[in-house]
Short mmCIF file of N, CA and C in Angstrom, two decimals:
data_model
loop_
_atom_site.label_atom_id
_atom_site.label_comp_id
_atom_site.label_asym_id
_atom_site.label_seq_id
_atom_site.Cartn_x
_atom_site.Cartn_y
_atom_site.Cartn_z
N UNK A 9 15.72 -15.41 49.70
CA UNK A 9 15.11 -15.30 51.03
C UNK A 9 15.44 -16.49 51.93
N UNK A 10 16.47 -17.25 51.57
CA UNK A 10 16.83 -18.42 52.36
C UNK A 10 17.55 -18.01 53.64
N UNK A 11 17.59 -18.93 54.59
CA UNK A 11 18.31 -18.70 55.83
C UNK A 11 19.81 -18.51 55.57
N UNK A 12 20.34 -19.24 54.56
CA UNK A 12 21.74 -19.12 54.21
C UNK A 12 22.08 -17.70 53.73
N UNK A 13 21.18 -17.12 52.94
CA UNK A 13 21.40 -15.76 52.45
C UNK A 13 21.40 -14.76 53.60
N UNK A 14 20.52 -15.00 54.56
CA UNK A 14 20.46 -14.13 55.73
C UNK A 14 21.76 -14.20 56.52
N UNK A 15 22.25 -15.43 56.72
CA UNK A 15 23.51 -15.61 57.45
C UNK A 15 24.68 -14.98 56.68
N UNK A 16 24.68 -15.13 55.36
CA UNK A 16 25.74 -14.57 54.53
C UNK A 16 25.76 -13.04 54.65
N UNK A 17 24.59 -12.43 54.67
CA UNK A 17 24.50 -10.97 54.80
C UNK A 17 25.07 -10.52 56.14
N UNK A 18 24.77 -11.28 57.20
CA UNK A 18 25.30 -10.95 58.53
C UNK A 18 26.82 -11.06 58.54
N UNK A 19 27.33 -12.12 57.93
CA UNK A 19 28.78 -12.32 57.87
C UNK A 19 29.46 -11.17 57.13
N UNK A 20 28.90 -10.79 55.98
CA UNK A 20 29.47 -9.69 55.19
C UNK A 20 29.47 -8.40 56.01
N UNK A 21 28.35 -8.11 56.68
CA UNK A 21 28.25 -6.89 57.48
C UNK A 21 29.29 -6.87 58.60
N UNK A 22 29.44 -8.00 59.28
CA UNK A 22 30.36 -8.08 60.41
C UNK A 22 31.81 -8.04 59.96
N UNK A 23 32.11 -8.65 58.80
CA UNK A 23 33.47 -8.59 58.27
C UNK A 23 33.83 -7.14 57.93
N UNK A 24 32.88 -6.41 57.34
CA UNK A 24 33.14 -5.00 57.02
C UNK A 24 33.38 -4.19 58.30
N UNK A 25 32.60 -4.50 59.33
CA UNK A 25 32.77 -3.80 60.61
C UNK A 25 34.15 -4.10 61.21
N UNK A 26 34.57 -5.38 61.11
CA UNK A 26 35.89 -5.77 61.62
C UNK A 26 37.01 -5.10 60.81
N UNK A 27 36.82 -4.99 59.49
CA UNK A 27 37.81 -4.31 58.66
C UNK A 27 37.95 -2.85 59.07
N UNK A 28 36.81 -2.19 59.32
CA UNK A 28 36.84 -0.80 59.74
C UNK A 28 37.53 -0.66 61.09
N UNK A 29 37.21 -1.58 62.00
CA UNK A 29 37.82 -1.53 63.32
C UNK A 29 39.33 -1.73 63.24
N UNK A 30 39.76 -2.71 62.44
CA UNK A 30 41.18 -2.98 62.29
C UNK A 30 41.89 -1.79 61.65
N UNK A 31 41.27 -1.21 60.65
CA UNK A 31 41.84 -0.04 59.99
C UNK A 31 42.02 1.11 60.97
N UNK A 32 41.01 1.33 61.82
CA UNK A 32 41.09 2.40 62.82
C UNK A 32 42.16 2.12 63.86
N UNK A 33 42.27 0.87 64.29
CA UNK A 33 43.28 0.51 65.28
C UNK A 33 44.68 0.72 64.70
N UNK A 34 44.89 0.30 63.44
CA UNK A 34 46.19 0.50 62.80
C UNK A 34 46.51 1.98 62.65
N UNK A 35 45.51 2.76 62.25
CA UNK A 35 45.72 4.20 62.09
C UNK A 35 46.04 4.85 63.42
N UNK A 36 45.41 4.35 64.48
CA UNK A 36 45.63 4.93 65.80
C UNK A 36 47.00 4.56 66.36
N UNK A 37 47.46 3.35 66.08
CA UNK A 37 48.67 2.85 66.71
C UNK A 37 49.96 3.25 66.00
N UNK A 38 49.89 3.48 64.68
CA UNK A 38 51.13 3.76 63.96
C UNK A 38 51.42 5.25 63.92
N UNK A 39 52.70 5.55 63.84
CA UNK A 39 53.13 6.94 63.72
C UNK A 39 52.83 7.43 62.32
N UNK A 40 52.14 8.55 62.23
CA UNK A 40 51.74 9.06 60.93
C UNK A 40 52.61 10.24 60.52
N UNK A 41 53.00 10.24 59.26
CA UNK A 41 53.75 11.37 58.71
C UNK A 41 52.76 12.32 58.04
N UNK A 42 52.93 13.59 58.31
CA UNK A 42 52.08 14.61 57.70
C UNK A 42 52.90 15.42 56.71
N UNK A 43 52.34 15.64 55.53
CA UNK A 43 53.00 16.46 54.51
C UNK A 43 52.26 17.79 54.40
N UNK A 44 52.90 18.84 54.87
CA UNK A 44 52.25 20.14 54.93
C UNK A 44 52.41 20.90 53.62
N UNK A 45 51.41 21.69 53.30
CA UNK A 45 51.44 22.55 52.13
C UNK A 45 50.37 23.62 52.28
N UNK A 46 50.36 24.58 51.37
CA UNK A 46 49.33 25.62 51.39
C UNK A 46 47.97 24.95 51.24
N UNK A 47 47.03 25.36 52.04
CA UNK A 47 45.73 24.68 52.08
C UNK A 47 44.63 25.69 52.36
N UNK A 48 43.56 25.58 51.59
CA UNK A 48 42.38 26.41 51.83
C UNK A 48 41.33 25.54 52.51
N UNK A 49 40.95 25.94 53.70
CA UNK A 49 40.03 25.16 54.50
C UNK A 49 38.70 24.93 53.78
N UNK A 50 38.25 25.92 53.02
CA UNK A 50 36.98 25.79 52.30
C UNK A 50 37.06 24.70 51.22
N UNK A 51 38.23 24.57 50.57
CA UNK A 51 38.39 23.53 49.56
C UNK A 51 38.32 22.13 50.18
N UNK A 52 38.99 21.98 51.33
CA UNK A 52 38.98 20.69 52.03
C UNK A 52 37.55 20.36 52.47
N UNK A 53 36.85 21.37 52.96
CA UNK A 53 35.48 21.18 53.40
C UNK A 53 34.57 20.74 52.25
N UNK A 54 34.70 21.39 51.10
CA UNK A 54 33.86 21.04 49.94
C UNK A 54 34.14 19.61 49.48
N UNK A 55 35.41 19.20 49.49
CA UNK A 55 35.74 17.83 49.08
C UNK A 55 35.13 16.82 50.04
N UNK A 56 35.24 17.09 51.34
CA UNK A 56 34.66 16.19 52.34
C UNK A 56 33.14 16.11 52.17
N UNK A 57 32.51 17.25 51.90
CA UNK A 57 31.05 17.27 51.70
C UNK A 57 30.65 16.48 50.47
N UNK A 58 31.43 16.59 49.40
CA UNK A 58 31.14 15.83 48.18
C UNK A 58 31.13 14.33 48.47
N UNK A 59 32.08 13.87 49.28
CA UNK A 59 32.18 12.45 49.59
C UNK A 59 31.03 11.97 50.48
N UNK A 60 30.46 12.89 51.26
CA UNK A 60 29.37 12.52 52.17
C UNK A 60 27.99 12.92 51.64
N UNK A 61 27.97 13.53 50.44
CA UNK A 61 26.74 14.13 49.91
C UNK A 61 25.59 13.13 49.79
N UNK A 62 25.86 11.96 49.24
CA UNK A 62 24.79 10.98 49.04
C UNK A 62 24.25 10.47 50.38
N UNK A 63 25.14 10.19 51.32
CA UNK A 63 24.71 9.69 52.63
C UNK A 63 23.88 10.75 53.35
N UNK A 64 24.27 12.02 53.24
CA UNK A 64 23.50 13.10 53.87
C UNK A 64 22.13 13.24 53.22
N UNK A 65 22.06 13.11 51.90
CA UNK A 65 20.78 13.20 51.19
C UNK A 65 19.85 12.06 51.59
N UNK A 66 20.40 10.84 51.69
CA UNK A 66 19.58 9.69 52.11
C UNK A 66 19.04 9.87 53.53
N UNK A 67 19.83 10.54 54.37
CA UNK A 67 19.42 10.74 55.77
C UNK A 67 18.52 11.96 55.94
N UNK A 68 18.17 12.62 54.83
CA UNK A 68 17.30 13.81 54.83
C UNK A 68 17.89 14.89 55.75
N UNK A 69 19.15 15.21 55.51
CA UNK A 69 19.84 16.22 56.31
C UNK A 69 20.11 17.44 55.44
N UNK A 70 19.65 18.57 55.91
CA UNK A 70 19.88 19.85 55.23
C UNK A 70 21.26 20.37 55.62
N UNK A 71 22.06 20.74 54.62
CA UNK A 71 23.39 21.27 54.88
C UNK A 71 23.36 22.80 54.75
N UNK A 72 23.78 23.48 55.81
CA UNK A 72 23.85 24.95 55.82
C UNK A 72 25.31 25.35 55.97
N UNK A 73 25.80 26.18 55.04
CA UNK A 73 27.19 26.63 55.10
C UNK A 73 27.25 28.12 55.40
N UNK A 74 28.06 28.47 56.39
CA UNK A 74 28.27 29.87 56.76
C UNK A 74 29.78 30.12 56.69
N UNK A 75 30.23 30.58 55.53
CA UNK A 75 31.66 30.75 55.28
C UNK A 75 32.00 32.24 55.24
N UNK A 76 32.88 32.67 56.11
CA UNK A 76 33.30 34.07 56.12
C UNK A 76 34.18 34.36 54.91
N UNK A 77 33.99 35.52 54.28
CA UNK A 77 34.87 35.89 53.16
C UNK A 77 36.28 36.19 53.69
N UNK A 78 37.26 35.99 52.84
CA UNK A 78 38.63 36.32 53.22
C UNK A 78 39.22 35.39 54.26
N UNK A 79 38.77 34.14 54.27
CA UNK A 79 39.31 33.18 55.22
C UNK A 79 40.78 32.93 54.89
N UNK A 80 41.67 33.05 55.87
CA UNK A 80 43.10 32.90 55.57
C UNK A 80 43.47 31.46 55.22
N UNK A 81 44.47 31.34 54.35
CA UNK A 81 45.00 30.01 54.03
C UNK A 81 45.80 29.49 55.21
N UNK A 82 45.91 28.18 55.31
CA UNK A 82 46.67 27.57 56.40
C UNK A 82 47.72 26.62 55.82
N UNK A 83 48.64 26.18 56.64
CA UNK A 83 49.58 25.14 56.29
C UNK A 83 49.05 23.84 56.88
N UNK A 84 48.79 22.85 56.04
CA UNK A 84 48.17 21.62 56.55
C UNK A 84 48.44 20.46 55.61
N UNK A 85 48.23 19.27 56.13
CA UNK A 85 48.19 18.06 55.32
C UNK A 85 46.74 17.90 54.88
N UNK A 86 46.49 18.21 53.61
CA UNK A 86 45.10 18.27 53.12
C UNK A 86 44.39 16.93 53.26
N UNK A 87 45.08 15.84 52.99
CA UNK A 87 44.45 14.52 53.07
C UNK A 87 44.03 14.18 54.50
N UNK A 88 44.91 14.45 55.47
CA UNK A 88 44.60 14.15 56.87
C UNK A 88 43.47 15.05 57.38
N UNK A 89 43.51 16.30 56.97
CA UNK A 89 42.47 17.23 57.38
C UNK A 89 41.12 16.82 56.81
N UNK A 90 41.13 16.35 55.58
CA UNK A 90 39.89 15.85 54.97
C UNK A 90 39.36 14.64 55.74
N UNK A 91 40.25 13.78 56.20
CA UNK A 91 39.85 12.62 57.01
C UNK A 91 39.13 13.07 58.28
N UNK A 92 39.64 14.12 58.92
CA UNK A 92 39.01 14.65 60.13
C UNK A 92 37.60 15.16 59.82
N UNK A 93 37.47 15.92 58.74
CA UNK A 93 36.16 16.51 58.40
C UNK A 93 35.15 15.44 58.01
N UNK A 94 35.59 14.44 57.26
CA UNK A 94 34.67 13.35 56.90
C UNK A 94 34.17 12.65 58.15
N UNK A 95 35.07 12.43 59.10
CA UNK A 95 34.69 11.77 60.35
C UNK A 95 33.67 12.61 61.12
N UNK A 96 33.90 13.92 61.22
CA UNK A 96 32.98 14.79 61.96
C UNK A 96 31.63 14.90 61.27
N UNK A 97 31.64 14.98 59.93
CA UNK A 97 30.38 15.05 59.19
C UNK A 97 29.60 13.74 59.33
N UNK A 98 30.30 12.61 59.25
CA UNK A 98 29.64 11.30 59.41
C UNK A 98 29.07 11.15 60.81
N UNK A 99 29.81 11.60 61.82
CA UNK A 99 29.31 11.54 63.20
C UNK A 99 28.05 12.38 63.35
N UNK A 100 28.06 13.58 62.75
CA UNK A 100 26.89 14.45 62.81
C UNK A 100 25.68 13.79 62.14
N UNK A 101 25.93 13.16 60.99
CA UNK A 101 24.84 12.47 60.28
C UNK A 101 24.26 11.35 61.14
N UNK A 102 25.12 10.58 61.79
CA UNK A 102 24.65 9.47 62.62
C UNK A 102 23.91 9.95 63.87
N UNK A 103 24.19 11.19 64.28
CA UNK A 103 23.50 11.76 65.44
C UNK A 103 22.09 12.23 65.08
N UNK A 104 21.76 12.22 63.77
CA UNK A 104 20.45 12.69 63.32
C UNK A 104 19.76 11.61 62.49
N UNK A 105 19.40 10.48 63.10
CA UNK A 105 18.81 9.37 62.34
C UNK A 105 17.47 9.70 61.70
N UNK A 106 16.79 10.71 62.23
CA UNK A 106 15.49 11.10 61.68
C UNK A 106 15.58 12.37 60.85
N UNK A 107 16.78 12.69 60.41
CA UNK A 107 16.97 13.91 59.64
C UNK A 107 17.27 15.09 60.54
N UNK A 108 17.68 16.20 59.92
CA UNK A 108 18.00 17.39 60.70
C UNK A 108 18.81 18.36 59.89
N UNK A 109 19.57 19.20 60.58
CA UNK A 109 20.36 20.24 59.92
C UNK A 109 21.82 20.11 60.32
N UNK A 110 22.68 20.08 59.32
CA UNK A 110 24.12 20.09 59.53
C UNK A 110 24.61 21.49 59.15
N UNK A 111 25.17 22.19 60.14
CA UNK A 111 25.66 23.55 59.91
C UNK A 111 27.18 23.55 59.94
N UNK A 112 27.77 24.11 58.88
CA UNK A 112 29.23 24.18 58.76
C UNK A 112 29.63 25.65 58.71
N UNK A 113 30.48 26.06 59.63
CA UNK A 113 30.93 27.45 59.68
C UNK A 113 32.45 27.50 59.55
N UNK A 114 32.94 28.47 58.82
CA UNK A 114 34.39 28.71 58.72
C UNK A 114 34.61 30.21 58.84
N UNK A 115 35.57 30.60 59.67
CA UNK A 115 35.78 32.02 59.93
C UNK A 115 37.18 32.24 60.52
N UNK A 116 37.73 33.46 60.38
CA UNK A 116 39.02 33.77 61.00
C UNK A 116 38.88 33.71 62.52
N UNK A 117 39.93 33.30 63.17
CA UNK A 117 39.89 33.15 64.63
C UNK A 117 41.26 33.40 65.21
N UNK A 118 41.42 33.09 66.48
CA UNK A 118 42.70 33.20 67.16
C UNK A 118 43.00 31.87 67.84
N UNK A 119 44.28 31.52 67.90
CA UNK A 119 44.72 30.31 68.57
C UNK A 119 45.98 30.66 69.35
N UNK A 120 45.86 30.61 70.67
CA UNK A 120 46.96 31.00 71.55
C UNK A 120 47.50 32.38 71.18
N UNK A 121 46.58 33.28 70.86
CA UNK A 121 46.93 34.66 70.56
C UNK A 121 47.40 34.94 69.15
N UNK A 122 47.53 33.89 68.34
CA UNK A 122 48.02 34.05 66.96
C UNK A 122 46.87 33.87 65.97
N UNK A 123 47.02 34.39 64.73
CA UNK A 123 45.96 34.22 63.73
C UNK A 123 45.69 32.75 63.43
N UNK A 124 44.41 32.43 63.26
CA UNK A 124 44.01 31.05 63.00
C UNK A 124 42.75 31.04 62.14
N UNK A 125 42.45 29.89 61.60
CA UNK A 125 41.19 29.66 60.90
C UNK A 125 40.38 28.66 61.72
N UNK A 126 39.10 28.93 61.88
CA UNK A 126 38.24 28.05 62.67
C UNK A 126 37.19 27.42 61.77
N UNK A 127 36.81 26.20 62.12
CA UNK A 127 35.76 25.48 61.41
C UNK A 127 34.86 24.81 62.43
N UNK A 128 33.56 25.00 62.27
CA UNK A 128 32.59 24.37 63.17
C UNK A 128 31.74 23.37 62.40
N UNK A 129 31.50 22.22 63.01
CA UNK A 129 30.59 21.20 62.46
C UNK A 129 29.52 20.97 63.52
N UNK A 130 28.31 21.44 63.23
CA UNK A 130 27.23 21.41 64.23
C UNK A 130 26.05 20.59 63.72
N UNK A 131 25.52 19.72 64.59
CA UNK A 131 24.34 18.94 64.22
C UNK A 131 23.15 19.40 65.04
N UNK A 132 21.97 18.90 64.70
CA UNK A 132 20.75 19.21 65.46
C UNK A 132 20.21 17.92 66.08
N UNK A 133 21.12 17.07 66.53
CA UNK A 133 20.75 15.75 67.03
C UNK A 133 20.41 15.67 68.50
N UNK A 134 20.32 16.80 69.18
CA UNK A 134 19.84 16.79 70.56
C UNK A 134 20.92 16.89 71.62
N UNK A 135 22.18 16.77 71.25
CA UNK A 135 23.25 16.96 72.23
C UNK A 135 23.73 15.67 72.87
N UNK A 136 24.75 15.83 73.72
CA UNK A 136 25.40 14.72 74.41
C UNK A 136 25.31 14.97 75.90
N UNK A 137 25.13 13.92 76.65
CA UNK A 137 25.08 14.04 78.10
C UNK A 137 26.36 14.69 78.62
N UNK A 138 26.25 15.71 79.49
CA UNK A 138 27.45 16.37 80.02
C UNK A 138 28.40 15.41 80.72
N UNK A 139 27.86 14.30 81.25
CA UNK A 139 28.71 13.34 81.97
C UNK A 139 29.72 12.65 81.04
N UNK A 140 29.37 12.54 79.76
CA UNK A 140 30.28 11.83 78.85
C UNK A 140 30.98 12.76 77.87
N UNK A 141 30.62 14.04 77.90
CA UNK A 141 31.18 14.99 76.94
C UNK A 141 32.71 15.04 77.02
N UNK A 142 33.24 14.98 78.24
CA UNK A 142 34.70 15.11 78.41
C UNK A 142 35.45 13.84 77.99
N UNK A 143 34.73 12.75 77.70
CA UNK A 143 35.37 11.51 77.26
C UNK A 143 35.41 11.35 75.75
N UNK A 144 34.87 12.31 75.02
CA UNK A 144 34.65 12.14 73.59
C UNK A 144 35.92 11.80 72.80
N UNK A 145 37.07 12.31 73.23
CA UNK A 145 38.31 12.09 72.47
C UNK A 145 39.16 10.96 73.04
N UNK A 146 38.64 10.27 74.06
CA UNK A 146 39.39 9.15 74.64
C UNK A 146 39.35 7.94 73.71
N UNK A 147 40.48 7.24 73.55
CA UNK A 147 40.49 6.04 72.70
C UNK A 147 39.50 4.99 73.19
N UNK A 148 38.80 4.37 72.25
CA UNK A 148 37.86 3.27 72.48
C UNK A 148 36.59 3.68 73.23
N UNK A 149 36.41 4.99 73.45
CA UNK A 149 35.15 5.44 74.06
C UNK A 149 34.16 5.72 72.94
N UNK A 150 32.99 5.10 73.02
CA UNK A 150 31.97 5.32 71.99
C UNK A 150 30.58 5.21 72.60
N UNK A 151 29.65 5.94 72.01
CA UNK A 151 28.24 5.84 72.40
C UNK A 151 27.44 5.16 71.30
N UNK A 152 28.13 4.74 70.22
CA UNK A 152 27.45 4.12 69.08
C UNK A 152 27.59 2.61 69.14
N UNK A 153 26.49 1.93 68.90
CA UNK A 153 26.53 0.47 68.85
C UNK A 153 27.38 0.04 67.66
N UNK A 154 28.39 -0.78 67.93
CA UNK A 154 29.28 -1.24 66.87
C UNK A 154 30.39 -0.28 66.53
N UNK A 155 30.47 0.86 67.24
CA UNK A 155 31.53 1.82 66.98
C UNK A 155 32.85 1.37 67.59
N UNK A 156 33.96 1.85 67.02
CA UNK A 156 35.27 1.47 67.55
C UNK A 156 35.76 2.44 68.62
N UNK A 157 35.22 3.64 68.64
CA UNK A 157 35.69 4.62 69.62
C UNK A 157 37.05 5.19 69.28
N UNK A 158 37.45 5.10 68.00
CA UNK A 158 38.77 5.59 67.61
C UNK A 158 38.71 6.77 66.64
N UNK A 159 37.58 6.98 65.99
CA UNK A 159 37.48 8.05 64.99
C UNK A 159 37.83 9.42 65.55
N UNK A 160 37.24 9.77 66.69
CA UNK A 160 37.50 11.08 67.28
C UNK A 160 38.89 11.16 67.88
N UNK A 161 39.40 10.04 68.40
CA UNK A 161 40.77 10.02 68.94
C UNK A 161 41.79 10.28 67.83
N UNK A 162 41.57 9.64 66.68
CA UNK A 162 42.46 9.85 65.54
C UNK A 162 42.36 11.30 65.05
N UNK A 163 41.14 11.82 64.99
CA UNK A 163 40.93 13.21 64.57
C UNK A 163 41.64 14.17 65.53
N UNK A 164 41.52 13.91 66.82
CA UNK A 164 42.16 14.75 67.83
C UNK A 164 43.68 14.74 67.64
N UNK A 165 44.24 13.58 67.38
CA UNK A 165 45.69 13.47 67.19
C UNK A 165 46.12 14.25 65.94
N UNK A 166 45.36 14.13 64.85
CA UNK A 166 45.71 14.83 63.61
C UNK A 166 45.71 16.34 63.82
N UNK A 167 44.69 16.85 64.51
CA UNK A 167 44.63 18.30 64.77
C UNK A 167 45.77 18.73 65.67
N UNK A 168 46.12 17.93 66.66
CA UNK A 168 47.27 18.26 67.52
C UNK A 168 48.56 18.28 66.72
N UNK A 169 48.71 17.35 65.76
CA UNK A 169 49.91 17.33 64.92
C UNK A 169 49.99 18.57 64.03
N UNK A 170 48.85 19.21 63.80
CA UNK A 170 48.82 20.48 63.07
C UNK A 170 49.03 21.67 64.01
N UNK A 171 49.30 21.40 65.28
CA UNK A 171 49.42 22.43 66.31
C UNK A 171 48.14 23.24 66.43
N UNK A 172 47.04 22.58 66.17
CA UNK A 172 45.73 23.20 66.32
C UNK A 172 45.02 22.63 67.55
N UNK A 173 43.74 22.92 67.64
CA UNK A 173 42.95 22.38 68.74
C UNK A 173 41.56 22.02 68.25
N UNK A 174 40.96 21.05 68.92
CA UNK A 174 39.59 20.63 68.62
C UNK A 174 38.84 20.52 69.93
N UNK A 175 37.64 21.05 69.96
CA UNK A 175 36.82 20.94 71.17
C UNK A 175 35.39 20.60 70.79
N UNK A 176 34.66 20.10 71.76
CA UNK A 176 33.26 19.74 71.54
C UNK A 176 32.41 20.43 72.60
N UNK A 177 31.26 20.96 72.15
CA UNK A 177 30.35 21.67 73.06
C UNK A 177 28.92 21.28 72.73
N UNK A 178 28.07 21.30 73.75
CA UNK A 178 26.63 21.19 73.54
C UNK A 178 26.10 22.57 73.21
N UNK A 179 25.22 22.63 72.22
CA UNK A 179 24.51 23.86 71.91
C UNK A 179 23.01 23.60 72.03
N UNK A 180 22.23 24.60 71.73
CA UNK A 180 20.78 24.51 71.98
C UNK A 180 20.14 23.30 71.31
N UNK A 181 20.51 23.01 70.07
CA UNK A 181 19.85 21.93 69.33
C UNK A 181 20.68 20.66 69.20
N UNK A 182 21.98 20.76 69.46
CA UNK A 182 22.81 19.58 69.27
C UNK A 182 24.24 19.81 69.74
N UNK A 183 25.17 19.20 69.04
CA UNK A 183 26.59 19.24 69.40
C UNK A 183 27.36 19.98 68.32
N UNK A 184 28.39 20.71 68.73
CA UNK A 184 29.27 21.37 67.77
C UNK A 184 30.72 20.98 68.07
N UNK A 185 31.44 20.61 67.02
CA UNK A 185 32.87 20.40 67.11
C UNK A 185 33.54 21.62 66.49
N UNK A 186 34.51 22.18 67.19
CA UNK A 186 35.19 23.39 66.74
C UNK A 186 36.66 23.08 66.53
N UNK A 187 37.13 23.30 65.31
CA UNK A 187 38.55 23.14 64.98
C UNK A 187 39.16 24.53 64.85
N UNK A 188 40.35 24.69 65.41
CA UNK A 188 41.12 25.92 65.21
C UNK A 188 42.52 25.51 64.73
N UNK A 189 42.92 26.09 63.61
CA UNK A 189 44.21 25.72 63.00
C UNK A 189 45.02 26.98 62.74
N UNK A 190 46.34 26.93 63.05
CA UNK A 190 47.15 28.13 62.86
C UNK A 190 47.27 28.49 61.38
N UNK A 191 47.32 29.79 61.13
CA UNK A 191 47.44 30.28 59.76
C UNK A 191 48.84 29.99 59.22
N UNK A 192 49.85 30.13 60.06
CA UNK A 192 51.24 29.87 59.65
C UNK A 192 51.79 28.72 60.47
N UNK A 193 52.75 27.99 59.90
CA UNK A 193 53.31 26.87 60.66
C UNK A 193 54.07 27.32 61.90
N UNK A 194 54.51 28.60 61.93
CA UNK A 194 55.15 29.14 63.12
C UNK A 194 56.37 28.35 63.53
N UNK A 195 56.32 27.78 64.75
CA UNK A 195 57.50 27.09 65.27
C UNK A 195 57.49 25.60 64.95
N UNK A 196 56.76 25.19 63.91
CA UNK A 196 56.75 23.77 63.54
C UNK A 196 58.11 23.31 63.01
N UNK A 197 58.89 24.26 62.51
CA UNK A 197 60.19 23.89 61.99
C UNK A 197 60.11 23.13 60.67
N UNK A 198 59.12 23.45 59.83
CA UNK A 198 58.97 22.78 58.54
C UNK A 198 58.82 23.82 57.45
N UNK A 199 59.13 23.42 56.25
CA UNK A 199 58.86 24.30 55.14
C UNK A 199 57.57 23.86 54.45
N UNK A 200 57.29 24.47 53.33
CA UNK A 200 56.00 24.23 52.66
C UNK A 200 55.75 22.77 52.38
N UNK A 201 56.78 22.02 52.00
CA UNK A 201 56.59 20.62 51.65
C UNK A 201 57.19 19.70 52.71
N UNK A 202 57.39 20.22 53.90
CA UNK A 202 58.00 19.42 54.95
C UNK A 202 57.08 18.38 55.51
N UNK A 203 57.65 17.48 56.28
CA UNK A 203 56.87 16.42 56.89
C UNK A 203 57.06 16.47 58.40
N UNK A 204 56.03 16.08 59.09
CA UNK A 204 56.05 16.10 60.55
C UNK A 204 55.36 14.86 61.06
N UNK A 205 55.97 14.10 61.91
CA UNK A 205 55.37 12.85 62.38
C UNK A 205 54.90 12.93 63.78
#
C-alpha cells in the first residue's frame, strides 16, 4: 500500500497503453498481406467469442447468437477477420459498462448484387450521437478515454481488402456494426492460397 507501489501500478498501466497504441499505429501504417482460404464465418466468430468470453462474463454481458442455417463459406484471411471481430466485440463490451446484451447475427446477404455473407455485432449500450457516427472509421477518432482511435480504422481497411463492406448504424437500444463479405473472391485475381496486400 506504499506510494511507490501506487506509482509503479500507474507506470505499468501506462506502458501497456503505450504498447497498445504503438502496436495499432504500426498495424495501421504498414502494408498488410492477406492470405485467403476457405473460411466459415461462424467458426471465426466462435473463436473470437472464446477469446472474449471471460471479459464478457466479468462485464455481465449476455451473448445472443442468431445464426442462419446454410450460411455460405467465404474466401478470407481467417486471422485478420478474427482480429476485426475481436475488436468489434471488445468495443461492444466497452459500450456496456453496466452490463447488457451482445447480439451476434450471421445470415446470407447481397453485396453489390452478388452473393455475400453478413455478420452483425450489436450492443445495448445506448447508441452513438448522430453527429459523430460518420467519423467512426476515421483514423485517430475515438470517444474512449485513452483510446487510440485506430481499431475501427484497421478493421475498416481489413474488410475493404476482402472487397467487403462495414457500416455502423444506431438501433433502438444501441449500435450495430454490419459486415458484408463476398462469397467468392470474384475479381480479386487470387487463388485459394493467394495473397493480397
